[in-house]
mmCIF file of C-alpha atoms in Angstrom:
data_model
loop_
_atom_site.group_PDB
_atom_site.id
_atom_site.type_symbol
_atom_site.label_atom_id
_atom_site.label_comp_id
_atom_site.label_asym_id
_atom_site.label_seq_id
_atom_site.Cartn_x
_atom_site.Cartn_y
_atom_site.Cartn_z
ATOM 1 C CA UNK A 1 0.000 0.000 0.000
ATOM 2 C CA UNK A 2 2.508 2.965 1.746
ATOM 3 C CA UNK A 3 5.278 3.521 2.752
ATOM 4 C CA UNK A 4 4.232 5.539 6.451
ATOM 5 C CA UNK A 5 6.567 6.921 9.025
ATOM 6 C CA UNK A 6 7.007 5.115 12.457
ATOM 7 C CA UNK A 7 4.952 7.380 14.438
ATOM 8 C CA UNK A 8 2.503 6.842 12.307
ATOM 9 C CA UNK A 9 2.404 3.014 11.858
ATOM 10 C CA UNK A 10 2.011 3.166 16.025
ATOM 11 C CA UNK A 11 -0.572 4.707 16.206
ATOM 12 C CA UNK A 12 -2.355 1.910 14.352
ATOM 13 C CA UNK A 13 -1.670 -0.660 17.239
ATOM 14 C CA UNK A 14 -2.645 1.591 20.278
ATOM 15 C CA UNK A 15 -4.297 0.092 22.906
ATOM 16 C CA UNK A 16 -8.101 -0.597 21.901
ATOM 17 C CA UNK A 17 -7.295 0.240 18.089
ATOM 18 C CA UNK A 18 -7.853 -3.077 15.286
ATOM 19 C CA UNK A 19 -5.508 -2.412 12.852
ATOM 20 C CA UNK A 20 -7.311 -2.888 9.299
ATOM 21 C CA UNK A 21 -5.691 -4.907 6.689
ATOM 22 C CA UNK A 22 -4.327 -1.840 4.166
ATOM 23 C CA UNK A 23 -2.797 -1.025 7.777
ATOM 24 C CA UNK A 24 -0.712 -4.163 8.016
ATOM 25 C CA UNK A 25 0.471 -3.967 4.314
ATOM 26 C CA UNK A 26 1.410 -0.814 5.160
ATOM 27 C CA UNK A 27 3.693 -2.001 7.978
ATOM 28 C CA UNK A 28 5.543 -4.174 5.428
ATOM 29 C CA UNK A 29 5.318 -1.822 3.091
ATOM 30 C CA UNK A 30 7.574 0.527 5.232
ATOM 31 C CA UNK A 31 10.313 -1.499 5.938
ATOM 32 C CA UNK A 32 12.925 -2.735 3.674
ATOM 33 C CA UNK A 33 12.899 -6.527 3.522
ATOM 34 C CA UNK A 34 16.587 -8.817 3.878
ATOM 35 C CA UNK A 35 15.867 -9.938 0.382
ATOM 36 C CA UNK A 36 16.147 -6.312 -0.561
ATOM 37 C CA UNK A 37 19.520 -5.735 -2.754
ATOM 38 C CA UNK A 38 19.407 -2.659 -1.522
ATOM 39 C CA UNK A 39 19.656 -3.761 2.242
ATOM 40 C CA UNK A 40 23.257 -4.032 3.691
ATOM 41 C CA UNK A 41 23.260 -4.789 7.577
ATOM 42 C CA UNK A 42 25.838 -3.656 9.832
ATOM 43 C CA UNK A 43 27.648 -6.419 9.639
ATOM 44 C CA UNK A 44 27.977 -6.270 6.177
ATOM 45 C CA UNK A 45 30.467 -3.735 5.588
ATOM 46 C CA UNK A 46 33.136 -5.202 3.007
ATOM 47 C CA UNK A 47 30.466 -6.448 0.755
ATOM 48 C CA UNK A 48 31.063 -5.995 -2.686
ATOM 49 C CA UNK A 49 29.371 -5.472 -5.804
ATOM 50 C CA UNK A 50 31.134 -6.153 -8.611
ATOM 51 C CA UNK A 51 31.119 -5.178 -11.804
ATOM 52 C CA UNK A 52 28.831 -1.690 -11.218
ATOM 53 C CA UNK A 53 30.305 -0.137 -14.113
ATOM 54 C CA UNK A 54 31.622 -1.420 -17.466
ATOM 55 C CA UNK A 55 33.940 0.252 -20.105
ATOM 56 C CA UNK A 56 34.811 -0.526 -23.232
ATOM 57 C CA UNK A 57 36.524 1.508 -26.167
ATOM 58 C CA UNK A 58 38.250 0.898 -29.652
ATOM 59 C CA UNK A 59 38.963 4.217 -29.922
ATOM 60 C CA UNK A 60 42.772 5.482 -30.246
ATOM 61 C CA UNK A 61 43.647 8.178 -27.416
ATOM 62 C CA UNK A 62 46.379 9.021 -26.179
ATOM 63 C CA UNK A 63 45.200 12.334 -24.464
ATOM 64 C CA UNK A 64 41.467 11.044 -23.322
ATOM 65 C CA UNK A 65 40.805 10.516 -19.219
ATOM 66 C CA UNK A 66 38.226 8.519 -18.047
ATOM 67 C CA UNK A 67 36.237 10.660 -15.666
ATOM 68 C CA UNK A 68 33.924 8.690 -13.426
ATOM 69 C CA UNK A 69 31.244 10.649 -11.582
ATOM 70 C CA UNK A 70 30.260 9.496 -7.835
ATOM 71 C CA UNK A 71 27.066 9.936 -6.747
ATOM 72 C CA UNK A 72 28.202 12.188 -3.795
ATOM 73 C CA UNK A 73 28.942 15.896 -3.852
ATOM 74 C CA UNK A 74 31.138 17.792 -1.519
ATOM 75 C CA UNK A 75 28.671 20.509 -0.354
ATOM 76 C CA UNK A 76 26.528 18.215 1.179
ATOM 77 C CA UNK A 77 27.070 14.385 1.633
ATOM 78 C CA UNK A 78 29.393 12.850 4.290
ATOM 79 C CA UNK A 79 30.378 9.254 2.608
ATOM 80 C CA UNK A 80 33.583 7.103 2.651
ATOM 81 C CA UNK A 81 33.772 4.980 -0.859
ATOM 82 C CA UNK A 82 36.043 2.215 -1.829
ATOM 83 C CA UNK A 83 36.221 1.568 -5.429
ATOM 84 C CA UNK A 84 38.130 -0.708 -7.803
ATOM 85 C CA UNK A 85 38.908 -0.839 -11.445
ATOM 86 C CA UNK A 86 40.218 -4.063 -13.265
ATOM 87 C CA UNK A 87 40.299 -4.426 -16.615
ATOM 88 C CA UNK A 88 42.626 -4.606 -19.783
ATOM 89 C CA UNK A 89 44.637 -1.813 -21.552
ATOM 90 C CA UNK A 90 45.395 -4.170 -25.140
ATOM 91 C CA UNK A 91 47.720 -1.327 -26.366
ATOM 92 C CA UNK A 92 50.372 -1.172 -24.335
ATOM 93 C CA UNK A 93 49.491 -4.856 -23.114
ATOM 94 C CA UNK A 94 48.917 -3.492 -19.502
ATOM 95 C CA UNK A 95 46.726 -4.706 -16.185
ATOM 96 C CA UNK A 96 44.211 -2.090 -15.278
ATOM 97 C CA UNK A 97 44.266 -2.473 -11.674
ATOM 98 C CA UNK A 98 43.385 0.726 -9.913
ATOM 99 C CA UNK A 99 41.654 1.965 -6.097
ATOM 100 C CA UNK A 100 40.296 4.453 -5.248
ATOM 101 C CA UNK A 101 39.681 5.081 -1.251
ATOM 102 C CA UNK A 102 38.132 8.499 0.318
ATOM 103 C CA UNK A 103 35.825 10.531 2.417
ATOM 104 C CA UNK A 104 33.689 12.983 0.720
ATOM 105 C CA UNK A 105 33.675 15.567 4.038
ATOM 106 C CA UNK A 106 31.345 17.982 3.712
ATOM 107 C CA UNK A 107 32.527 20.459 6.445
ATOM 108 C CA UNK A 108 35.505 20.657 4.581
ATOM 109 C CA UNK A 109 33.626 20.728 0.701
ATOM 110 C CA UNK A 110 36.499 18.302 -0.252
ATOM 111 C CA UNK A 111 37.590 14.519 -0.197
ATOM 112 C CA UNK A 112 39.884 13.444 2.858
ATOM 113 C CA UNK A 113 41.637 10.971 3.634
ATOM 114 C CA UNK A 114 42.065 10.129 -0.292
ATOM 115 C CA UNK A 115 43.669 7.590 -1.741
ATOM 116 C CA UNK A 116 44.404 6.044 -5.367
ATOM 117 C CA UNK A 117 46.798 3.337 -6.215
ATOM 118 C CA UNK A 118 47.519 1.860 -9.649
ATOM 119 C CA UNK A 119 49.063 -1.582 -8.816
ATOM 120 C CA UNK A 120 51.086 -3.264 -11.460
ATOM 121 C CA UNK A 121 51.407 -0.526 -14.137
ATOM 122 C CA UNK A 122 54.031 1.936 -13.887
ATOM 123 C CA UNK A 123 52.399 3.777 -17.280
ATOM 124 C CA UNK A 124 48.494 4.212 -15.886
ATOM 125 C CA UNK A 125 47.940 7.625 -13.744
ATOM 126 C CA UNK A 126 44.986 7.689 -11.532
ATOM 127 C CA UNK A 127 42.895 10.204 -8.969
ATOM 128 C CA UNK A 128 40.548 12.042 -7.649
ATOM 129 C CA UNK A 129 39.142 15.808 -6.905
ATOM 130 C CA UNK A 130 35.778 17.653 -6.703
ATOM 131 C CA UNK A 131 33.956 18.517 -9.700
ATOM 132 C CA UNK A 132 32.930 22.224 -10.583
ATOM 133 C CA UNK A 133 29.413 20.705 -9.988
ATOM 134 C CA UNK A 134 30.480 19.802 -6.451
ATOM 135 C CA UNK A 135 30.368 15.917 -7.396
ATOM 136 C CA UNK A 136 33.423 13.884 -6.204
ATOM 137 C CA UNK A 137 35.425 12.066 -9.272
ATOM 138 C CA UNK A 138 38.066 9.738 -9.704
ATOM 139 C CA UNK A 139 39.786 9.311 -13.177
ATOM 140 C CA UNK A 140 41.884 7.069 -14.689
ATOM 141 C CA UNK A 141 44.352 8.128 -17.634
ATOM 142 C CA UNK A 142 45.545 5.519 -20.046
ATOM 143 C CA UNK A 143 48.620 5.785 -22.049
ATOM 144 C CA UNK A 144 46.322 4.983 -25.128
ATOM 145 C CA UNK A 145 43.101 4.242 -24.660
ATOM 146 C CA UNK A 146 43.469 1.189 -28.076
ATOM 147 C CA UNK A 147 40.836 -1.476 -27.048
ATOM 148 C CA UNK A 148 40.571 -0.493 -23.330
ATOM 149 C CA UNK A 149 38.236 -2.902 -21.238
ATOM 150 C CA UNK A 150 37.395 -1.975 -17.328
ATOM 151 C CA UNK A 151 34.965 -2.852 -14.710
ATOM 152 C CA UNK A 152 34.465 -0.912 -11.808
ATOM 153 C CA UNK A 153 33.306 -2.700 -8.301
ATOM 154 C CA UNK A 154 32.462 -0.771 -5.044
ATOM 155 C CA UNK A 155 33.078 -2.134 -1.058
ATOM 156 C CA UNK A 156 30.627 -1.098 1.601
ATOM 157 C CA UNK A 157 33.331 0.898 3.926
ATOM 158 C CA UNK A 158 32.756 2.952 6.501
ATOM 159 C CA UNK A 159 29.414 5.540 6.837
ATOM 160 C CA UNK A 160 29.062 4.863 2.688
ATOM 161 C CA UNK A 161 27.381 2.540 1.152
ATOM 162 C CA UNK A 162 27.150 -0.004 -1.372
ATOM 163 C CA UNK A 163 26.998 1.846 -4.791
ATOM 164 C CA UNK A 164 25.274 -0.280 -7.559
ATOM 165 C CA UNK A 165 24.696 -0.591 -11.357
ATOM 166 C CA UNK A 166 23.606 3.286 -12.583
ATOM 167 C CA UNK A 167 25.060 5.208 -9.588
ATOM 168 C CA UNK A 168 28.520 6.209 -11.496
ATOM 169 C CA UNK A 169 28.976 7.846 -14.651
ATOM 170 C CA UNK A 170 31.898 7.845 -17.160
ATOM 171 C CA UNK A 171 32.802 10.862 -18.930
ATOM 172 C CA UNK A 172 35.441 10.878 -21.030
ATOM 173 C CA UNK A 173 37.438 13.666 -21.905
ATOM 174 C CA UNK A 174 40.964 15.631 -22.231
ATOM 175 C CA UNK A 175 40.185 17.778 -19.784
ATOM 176 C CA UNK A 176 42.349 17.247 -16.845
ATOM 177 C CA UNK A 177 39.453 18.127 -14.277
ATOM 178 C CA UNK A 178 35.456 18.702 -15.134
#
């Protein structure tokens, strides 16, 4: 039926009161269920969820940066993310294996306690900085972008949360910062 806030959903089981049945559904309505994808419990943190973004390009680049938009700005959200990128750069015959680590701090309108590590390669560049829309990004700069193939997954960490399929978006672009 709907969703209805706690107080609310009380009230229909004071003393004397008989609940009606669009009542109870509305009880289960307003809770989110363990089945829920969505739903992470506290004891959850280090989940993963793979594979929330996938990349793929033919293109030749040598100047192009993969921007990847997070879902958090700086003015106003207070979320740690972890994020990893595996994949394939075929031109240079490289491992794309990249993480990103942070705290988007709003106090501060900045990420803290940042961190981003390209393991393997000594040719990929990687980071992160706030967006002139106030949205935190990480990038990832290829030394040619030839049949490039990456995945992104996300860890629950911290006070963030698990990101999922549609919450991140790629721009690419030779700009060093959007």
């Amino acid at each position: 039926m709907a969703k209805r806030t706690i107080p609310k959903l009380k009230d229909y089981f004071q003393a004397g009161k008989r609940p009606t049945e669009d009542q109870f559904e509305d009880v289960f309505d307003s809770f989110i269920h363990l089945d829920n994808p969505d739903y992470i419990k506290t004891e959850d943190w280090g989940s993963t969820r793979e594979g929330i973004l996938k990349f793929f390009t033919y293109e030749h680049s040598a100047t192009n940066i993969f921007h990847i938009k997070l879902p958090y700005r700086a003015d106003t959200d207070h979320a740690m993310f972890y994020l990893k990128a595996t994949g394939y750069n075929y031109s240079q015959g490289d491992i794309i294996d990249v993480t990103w680590v942070g705290y988007c701090y709003k106090p501060d309108g900045n990420v803290i306690n940042h961190k981003s590590h390209v393991a393997i390669s000594a040719i990929i560049t990687a980071g992160q900085y706030v967006g002139s829309d106030s949205h935190v990004y990480i990038w990832l700069k290829l030394p040619n972008t030839y049949f490039s193939t990456f995945k992104i997954d996300s860890m629950h960490v911290g006070n963030g949360r698990l990101l999922k399929q549609g919450d991140l978006e790629i721009i690419v672009s030779d700009l060093n910062q959007l």
